CSV table of C-alpha atoms in Angstrom, one decimal:
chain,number,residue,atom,x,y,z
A,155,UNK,CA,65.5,-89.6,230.9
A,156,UNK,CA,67.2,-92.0,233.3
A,157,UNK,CA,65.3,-94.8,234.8
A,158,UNK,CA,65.5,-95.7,238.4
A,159,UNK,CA,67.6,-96.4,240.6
A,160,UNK,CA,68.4,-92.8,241.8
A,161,UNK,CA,71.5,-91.5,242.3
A,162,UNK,CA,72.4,-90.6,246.1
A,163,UNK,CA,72.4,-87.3,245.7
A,164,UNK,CA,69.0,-87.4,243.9
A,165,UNK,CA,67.8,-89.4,247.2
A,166,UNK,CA,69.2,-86.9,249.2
A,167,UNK,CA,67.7,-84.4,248.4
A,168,UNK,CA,64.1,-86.0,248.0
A,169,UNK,CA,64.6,-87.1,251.7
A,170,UNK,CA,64.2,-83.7,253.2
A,171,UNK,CA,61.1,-81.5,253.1
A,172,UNK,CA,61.5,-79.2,250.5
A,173,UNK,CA,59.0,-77.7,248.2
A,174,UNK,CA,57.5,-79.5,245.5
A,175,UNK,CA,55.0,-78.7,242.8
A,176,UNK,CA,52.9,-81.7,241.2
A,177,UNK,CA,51.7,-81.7,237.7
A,178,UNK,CA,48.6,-83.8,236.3
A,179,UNK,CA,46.6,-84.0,233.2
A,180,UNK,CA,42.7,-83.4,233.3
A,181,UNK,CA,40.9,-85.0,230.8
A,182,UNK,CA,41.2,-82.8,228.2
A,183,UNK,CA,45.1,-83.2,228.2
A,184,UNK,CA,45.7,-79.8,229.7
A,185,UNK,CA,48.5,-80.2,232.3
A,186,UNK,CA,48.0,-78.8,235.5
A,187,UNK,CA,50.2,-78.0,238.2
A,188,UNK,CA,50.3,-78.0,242.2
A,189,UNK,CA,52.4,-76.9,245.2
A,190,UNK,CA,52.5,-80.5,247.3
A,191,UNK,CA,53.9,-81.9,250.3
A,192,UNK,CA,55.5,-85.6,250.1
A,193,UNK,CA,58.0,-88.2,251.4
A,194,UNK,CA,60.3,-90.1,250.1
A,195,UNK,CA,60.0,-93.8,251.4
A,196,UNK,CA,60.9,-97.2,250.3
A,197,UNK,CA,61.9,-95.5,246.5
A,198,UNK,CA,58.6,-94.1,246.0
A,199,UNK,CA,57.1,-90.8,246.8
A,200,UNK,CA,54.6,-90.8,249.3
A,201,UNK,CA,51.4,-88.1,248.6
A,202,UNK,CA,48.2,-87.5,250.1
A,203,UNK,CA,45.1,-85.6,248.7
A,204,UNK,CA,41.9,-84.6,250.3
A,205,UNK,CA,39.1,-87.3,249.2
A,206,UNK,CA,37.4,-84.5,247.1
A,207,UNK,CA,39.7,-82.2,246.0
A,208,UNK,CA,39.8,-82.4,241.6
A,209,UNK,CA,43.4,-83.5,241.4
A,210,UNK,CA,42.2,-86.4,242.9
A,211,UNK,CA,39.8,-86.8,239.9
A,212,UNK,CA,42.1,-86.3,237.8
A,213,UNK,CA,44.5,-89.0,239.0
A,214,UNK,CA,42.2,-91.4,239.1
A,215,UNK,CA,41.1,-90.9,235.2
A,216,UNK,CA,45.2,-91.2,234.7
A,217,UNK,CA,47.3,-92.0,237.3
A,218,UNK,CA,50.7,-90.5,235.3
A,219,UNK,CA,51.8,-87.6,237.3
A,220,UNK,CA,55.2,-85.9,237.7
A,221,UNK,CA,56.5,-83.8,240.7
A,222,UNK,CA,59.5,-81.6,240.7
A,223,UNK,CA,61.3,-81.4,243.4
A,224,UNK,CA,63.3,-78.2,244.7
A,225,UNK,CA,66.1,-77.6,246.6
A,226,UNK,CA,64.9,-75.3,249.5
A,227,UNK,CA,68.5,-73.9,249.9
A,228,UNK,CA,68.6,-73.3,245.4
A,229,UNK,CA,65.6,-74.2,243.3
A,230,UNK,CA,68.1,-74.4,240.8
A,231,UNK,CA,69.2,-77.7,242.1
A,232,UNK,CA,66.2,-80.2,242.2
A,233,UNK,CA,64.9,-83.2,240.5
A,234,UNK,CA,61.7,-84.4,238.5
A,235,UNK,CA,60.2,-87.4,238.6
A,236,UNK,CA,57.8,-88.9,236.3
A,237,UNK,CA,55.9,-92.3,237.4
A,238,UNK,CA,52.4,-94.2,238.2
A,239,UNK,CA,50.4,-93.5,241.1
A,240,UNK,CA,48.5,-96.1,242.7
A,241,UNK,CA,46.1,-95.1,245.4
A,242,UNK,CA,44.8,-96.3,249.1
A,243,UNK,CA,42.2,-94.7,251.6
A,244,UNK,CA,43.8,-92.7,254.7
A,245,UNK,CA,41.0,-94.0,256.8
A,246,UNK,CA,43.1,-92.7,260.1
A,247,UNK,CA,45.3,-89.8,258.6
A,248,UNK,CA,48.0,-91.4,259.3
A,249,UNK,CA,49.8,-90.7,256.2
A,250,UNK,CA,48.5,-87.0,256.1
A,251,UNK,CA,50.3,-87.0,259.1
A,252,UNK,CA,53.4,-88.6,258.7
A,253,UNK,CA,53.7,-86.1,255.5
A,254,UNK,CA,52.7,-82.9,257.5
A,255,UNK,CA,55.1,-83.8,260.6
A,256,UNK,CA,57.9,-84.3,257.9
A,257,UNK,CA,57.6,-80.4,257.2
A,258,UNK,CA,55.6,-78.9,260.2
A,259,UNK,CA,56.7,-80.9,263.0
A,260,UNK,CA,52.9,-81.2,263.6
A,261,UNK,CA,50.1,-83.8,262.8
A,262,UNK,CA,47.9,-82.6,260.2
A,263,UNK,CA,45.2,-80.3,261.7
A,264,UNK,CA,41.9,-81.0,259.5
A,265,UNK,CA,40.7,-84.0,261.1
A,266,UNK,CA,37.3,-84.0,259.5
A,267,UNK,CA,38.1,-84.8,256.0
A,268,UNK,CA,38.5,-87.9,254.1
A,269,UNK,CA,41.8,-88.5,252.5
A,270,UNK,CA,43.9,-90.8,250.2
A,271,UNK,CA,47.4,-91.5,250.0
A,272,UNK,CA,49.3,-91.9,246.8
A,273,UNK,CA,52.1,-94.0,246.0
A,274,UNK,CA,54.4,-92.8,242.7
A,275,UNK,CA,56.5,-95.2,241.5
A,276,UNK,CA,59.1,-94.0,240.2
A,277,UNK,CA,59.4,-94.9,236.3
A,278,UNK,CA,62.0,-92.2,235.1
A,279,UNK,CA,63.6,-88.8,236.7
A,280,UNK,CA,66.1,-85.6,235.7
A,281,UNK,CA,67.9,-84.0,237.8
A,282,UNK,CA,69.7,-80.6,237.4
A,283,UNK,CA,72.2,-78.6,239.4
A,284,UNK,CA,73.9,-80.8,242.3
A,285,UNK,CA,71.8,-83.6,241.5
A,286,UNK,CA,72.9,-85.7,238.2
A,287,UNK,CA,71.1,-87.3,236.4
């Protein structure tokens, strides 16, 4: 797999709001998967879980995730990337909303939850269709 930097096209289409799905191990080793909003800021994707939720466990016991990335237009054009999350409190849900006014043109509209934001850096990535790799 190629190691970052990402190609422009690859940036591209990580800038817009299209769907993704995020996988993570539990601590057994199964993989697990999830549907997931993010951004795409400063080379790293931007995530944000809800302070309970069990993919937040999960992370924490190994913060090696991966999230593929599809083209809304053609899922088969998208990217994967595979990296390390590191993880701060969303005290203010501001990046909850940032992430939810990137695809609903809305801040996020649970305001009674704890959240947490997630930072993957980005430590290798495939791309496939009109993204190269």
């Amino acid at each position: 797999m190629p190691k970052p930097p990402l190609p422009a096209d690859a940036v591209e289409l990580l800038k817009k709001p299209n769907p993704a799905v995020m996988a993570v191990v539990r601590a057994d080793g199964t993989p697990i998967t999830a549907p997931t909003w993010y951004l795409w800021e400063d080379d790293k994707i931007v995530l944000n879980f809800q302070a309970d939720r069990k993919r937040l466990e999960h992370i924490k016991a190994n913060p090696k995730v991966s999230i593929s990335v599809l083209d809304e237009a053609s899922w088969y054009t998208h990217v994967t990337v595979h990296g390390t999350i590191t993880l701060q409190d969303d005290p203010n849900l501001v990046d909850i909303d940032r992430i939810s006014t990137h695809y609903t043109g809305e801040p996020y509209p649970v305001r009674d939850q704890a959240r947490v934001t997630g930072y993957l850096e980005v430590d290798a990535y495939v791309g496939w269709g009109k993204v190269s790799s």
